[in-house]
CSV table of C-alpha atoms in Angstrom, one decimal:
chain,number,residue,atom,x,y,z
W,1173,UNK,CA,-2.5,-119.2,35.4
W,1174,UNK,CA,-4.5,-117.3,38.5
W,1175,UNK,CA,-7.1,-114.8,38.0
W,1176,UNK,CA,-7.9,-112.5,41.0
W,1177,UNK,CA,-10.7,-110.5,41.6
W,1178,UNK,CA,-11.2,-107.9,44.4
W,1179,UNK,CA,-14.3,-106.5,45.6
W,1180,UNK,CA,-15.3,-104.8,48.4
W,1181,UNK,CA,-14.0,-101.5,48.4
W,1182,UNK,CA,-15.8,-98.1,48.6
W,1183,UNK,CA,-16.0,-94.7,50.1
W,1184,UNK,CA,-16.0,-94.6,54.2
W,1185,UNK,CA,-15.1,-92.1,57.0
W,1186,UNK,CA,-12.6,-91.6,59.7
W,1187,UNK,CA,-12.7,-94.7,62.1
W,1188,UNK,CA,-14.9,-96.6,59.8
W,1189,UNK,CA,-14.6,-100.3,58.6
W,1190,UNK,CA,-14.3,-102.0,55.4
W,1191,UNK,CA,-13.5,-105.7,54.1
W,1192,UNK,CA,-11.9,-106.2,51.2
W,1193,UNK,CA,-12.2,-110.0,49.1
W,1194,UNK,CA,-10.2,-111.6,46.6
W,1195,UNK,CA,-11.4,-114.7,44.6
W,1196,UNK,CA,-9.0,-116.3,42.9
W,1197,UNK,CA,-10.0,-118.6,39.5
W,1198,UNK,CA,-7.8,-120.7,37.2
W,1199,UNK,CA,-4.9,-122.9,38.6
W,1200,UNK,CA,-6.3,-123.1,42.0
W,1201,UNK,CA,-6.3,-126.7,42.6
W,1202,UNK,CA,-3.9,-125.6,45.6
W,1203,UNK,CA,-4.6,-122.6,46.9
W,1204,UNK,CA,-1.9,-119.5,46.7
W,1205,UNK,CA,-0.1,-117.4,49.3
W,1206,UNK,CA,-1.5,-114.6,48.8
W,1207,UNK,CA,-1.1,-111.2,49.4
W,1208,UNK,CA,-2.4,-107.1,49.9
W,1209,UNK,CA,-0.7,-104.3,48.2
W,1210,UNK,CA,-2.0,-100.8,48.0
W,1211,UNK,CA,-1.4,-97.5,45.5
W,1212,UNK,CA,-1.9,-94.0,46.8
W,1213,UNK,CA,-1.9,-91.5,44.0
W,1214,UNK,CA,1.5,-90.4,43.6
W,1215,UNK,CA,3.0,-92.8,45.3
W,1216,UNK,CA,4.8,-96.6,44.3
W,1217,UNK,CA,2.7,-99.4,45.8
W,1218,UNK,CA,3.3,-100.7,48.9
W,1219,UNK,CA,3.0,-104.0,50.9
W,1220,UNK,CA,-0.2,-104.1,53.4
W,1221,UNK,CA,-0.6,-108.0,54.6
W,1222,UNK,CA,0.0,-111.5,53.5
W,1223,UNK,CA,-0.9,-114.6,54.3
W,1224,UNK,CA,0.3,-118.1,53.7
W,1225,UNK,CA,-1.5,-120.9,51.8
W,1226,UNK,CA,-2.4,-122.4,55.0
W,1227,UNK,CA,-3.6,-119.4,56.7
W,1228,UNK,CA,-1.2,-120.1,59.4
W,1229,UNK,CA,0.9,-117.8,59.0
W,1230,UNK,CA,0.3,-113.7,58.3
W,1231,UNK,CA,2.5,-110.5,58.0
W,1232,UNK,CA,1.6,-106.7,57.9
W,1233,UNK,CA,3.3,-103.6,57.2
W,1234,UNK,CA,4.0,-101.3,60.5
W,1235,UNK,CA,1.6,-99.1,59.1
W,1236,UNK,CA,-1.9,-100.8,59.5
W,1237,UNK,CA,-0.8,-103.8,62.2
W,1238,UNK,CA,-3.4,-104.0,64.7
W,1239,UNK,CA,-6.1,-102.1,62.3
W,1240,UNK,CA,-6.3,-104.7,59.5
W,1241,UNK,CA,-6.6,-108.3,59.5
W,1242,UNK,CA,-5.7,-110.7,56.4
W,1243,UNK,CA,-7.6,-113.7,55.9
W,1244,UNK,CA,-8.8,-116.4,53.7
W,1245,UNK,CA,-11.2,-119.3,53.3
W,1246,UNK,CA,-9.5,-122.2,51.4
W,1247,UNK,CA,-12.7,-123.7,50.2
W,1248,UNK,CA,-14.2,-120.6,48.2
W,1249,UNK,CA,-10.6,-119.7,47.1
W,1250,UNK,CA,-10.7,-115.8,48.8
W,1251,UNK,CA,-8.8,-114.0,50.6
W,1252,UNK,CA,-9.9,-111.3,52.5
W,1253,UNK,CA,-8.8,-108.2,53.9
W,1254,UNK,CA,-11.5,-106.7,56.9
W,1255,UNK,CA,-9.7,-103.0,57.5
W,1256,UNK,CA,-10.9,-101.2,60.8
W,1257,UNK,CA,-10.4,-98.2,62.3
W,1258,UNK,CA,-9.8,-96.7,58.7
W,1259,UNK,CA,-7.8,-93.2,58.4
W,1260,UNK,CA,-7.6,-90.7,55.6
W,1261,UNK,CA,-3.9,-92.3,54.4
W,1262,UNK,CA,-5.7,-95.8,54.1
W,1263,UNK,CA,-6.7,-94.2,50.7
W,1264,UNK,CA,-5.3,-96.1,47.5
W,1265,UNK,CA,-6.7,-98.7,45.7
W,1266,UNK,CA,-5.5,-102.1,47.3
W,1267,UNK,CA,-4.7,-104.7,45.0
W,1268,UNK,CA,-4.3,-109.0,46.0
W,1269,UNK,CA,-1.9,-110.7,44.5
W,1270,UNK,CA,-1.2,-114.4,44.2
W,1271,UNK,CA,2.1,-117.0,44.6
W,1272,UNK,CA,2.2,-120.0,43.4
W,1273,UNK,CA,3.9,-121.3,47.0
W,1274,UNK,CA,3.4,-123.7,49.7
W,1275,UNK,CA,5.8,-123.3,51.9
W,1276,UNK,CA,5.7,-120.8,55.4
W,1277,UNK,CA,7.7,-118.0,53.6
W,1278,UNK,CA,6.1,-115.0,53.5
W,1279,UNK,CA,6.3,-113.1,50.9
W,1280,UNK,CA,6.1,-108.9,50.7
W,1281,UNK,CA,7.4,-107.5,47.8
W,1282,UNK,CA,6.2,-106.5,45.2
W,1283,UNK,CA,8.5,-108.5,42.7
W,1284,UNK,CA,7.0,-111.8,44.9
W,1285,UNK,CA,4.1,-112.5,43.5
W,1286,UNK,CA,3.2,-113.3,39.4
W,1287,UNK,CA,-0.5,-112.9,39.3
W,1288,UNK,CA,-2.3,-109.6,39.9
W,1289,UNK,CA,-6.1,-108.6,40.7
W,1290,UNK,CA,-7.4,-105.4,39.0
W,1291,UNK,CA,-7.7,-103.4,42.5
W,1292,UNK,CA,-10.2,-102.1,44.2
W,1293,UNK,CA,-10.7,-98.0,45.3
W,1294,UNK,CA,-10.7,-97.4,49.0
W,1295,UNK,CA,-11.1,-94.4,50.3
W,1296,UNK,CA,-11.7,-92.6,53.8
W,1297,UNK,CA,-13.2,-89.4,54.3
W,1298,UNK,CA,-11.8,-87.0,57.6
C-alpha cells in the first residue's frame, strides 16, 4: 500500500503562485508515477499533470500547460506541483495520486492510479 499526503494549498489572488507537495509513505521502496488531479465544486475531477517515476517524463492538461510545473524529488518520496500565474478557475482542491509503475507511460485518468491523497483546497481570489 501507498499513502499520500498533500500540503501546500491555501487562499491566493489573481496572478499569484502556489506549490503544492505530495509525500508519499508505505510501499515506496520504488518510487510511483505519480500524478495531479483537481475537483471544482460541481464539477467531476479532472487531470492536471503527471510525472513518471523517473521524473523524465511529464504531461499536463491544455488547461494549465505553461502555468504549472509537476515535479518530484526521488529521495524524500514528494512530488510537487509549483502552480503560477494562478486564475480564479484554478480553484478546486487538487488531489496526487500514485501508480505503482515504472515504465514511460503516462498515465491521466482518473481510473489510472490506485492510491489517493486526501487533497488539498486551492483557491484564487479575482
Amino acid at each position: 500500500q501507498v499513502q499520500l499526503v498533500e500540503s501546500g494549498g491555501g487562499l491566493v489572488q489573481a496572478g499569484d503562485s502556489l506549490r503544492l507537495s505530495c509525500t508519499a509513505s508505505g510501499r515506496t521502496f520504488s518510487s510511483p508515477a505519480m500524478g495531479w488531479f483537481r475537483q471544482a465544486p460541481g464539477k467531476e475531477r479532472e487531470f492536471v499533470a503527471t510525472i513518471s517515476w523517473s521524473g523524465g517524463m511529464t504531461s499536463y492538461a491544455d488547461s494549465v500547460r505553461g502555468r504549472f510545473t509537476v515535479s518530484r524529488d526521488n529521495a524524500r518520496n514528494t512530488a510537487y506541483l509549483q502552480m503560477n500565474s494562478l486564475k480564479p478557475e484554478d480553484t478546486a482542491v487538487y488531489y496526487c495520486a500514485a501508480r505503482l509503475d515504472y515504465s514511460t507511460t503516462l498515465y491521466t485518468r482518473i481510473t489510472d492510479y490506485p492510491y489517493w491523497g486526501q487533497g488539498t483546497q486551492v483557491t484564487v481570489s479575482s
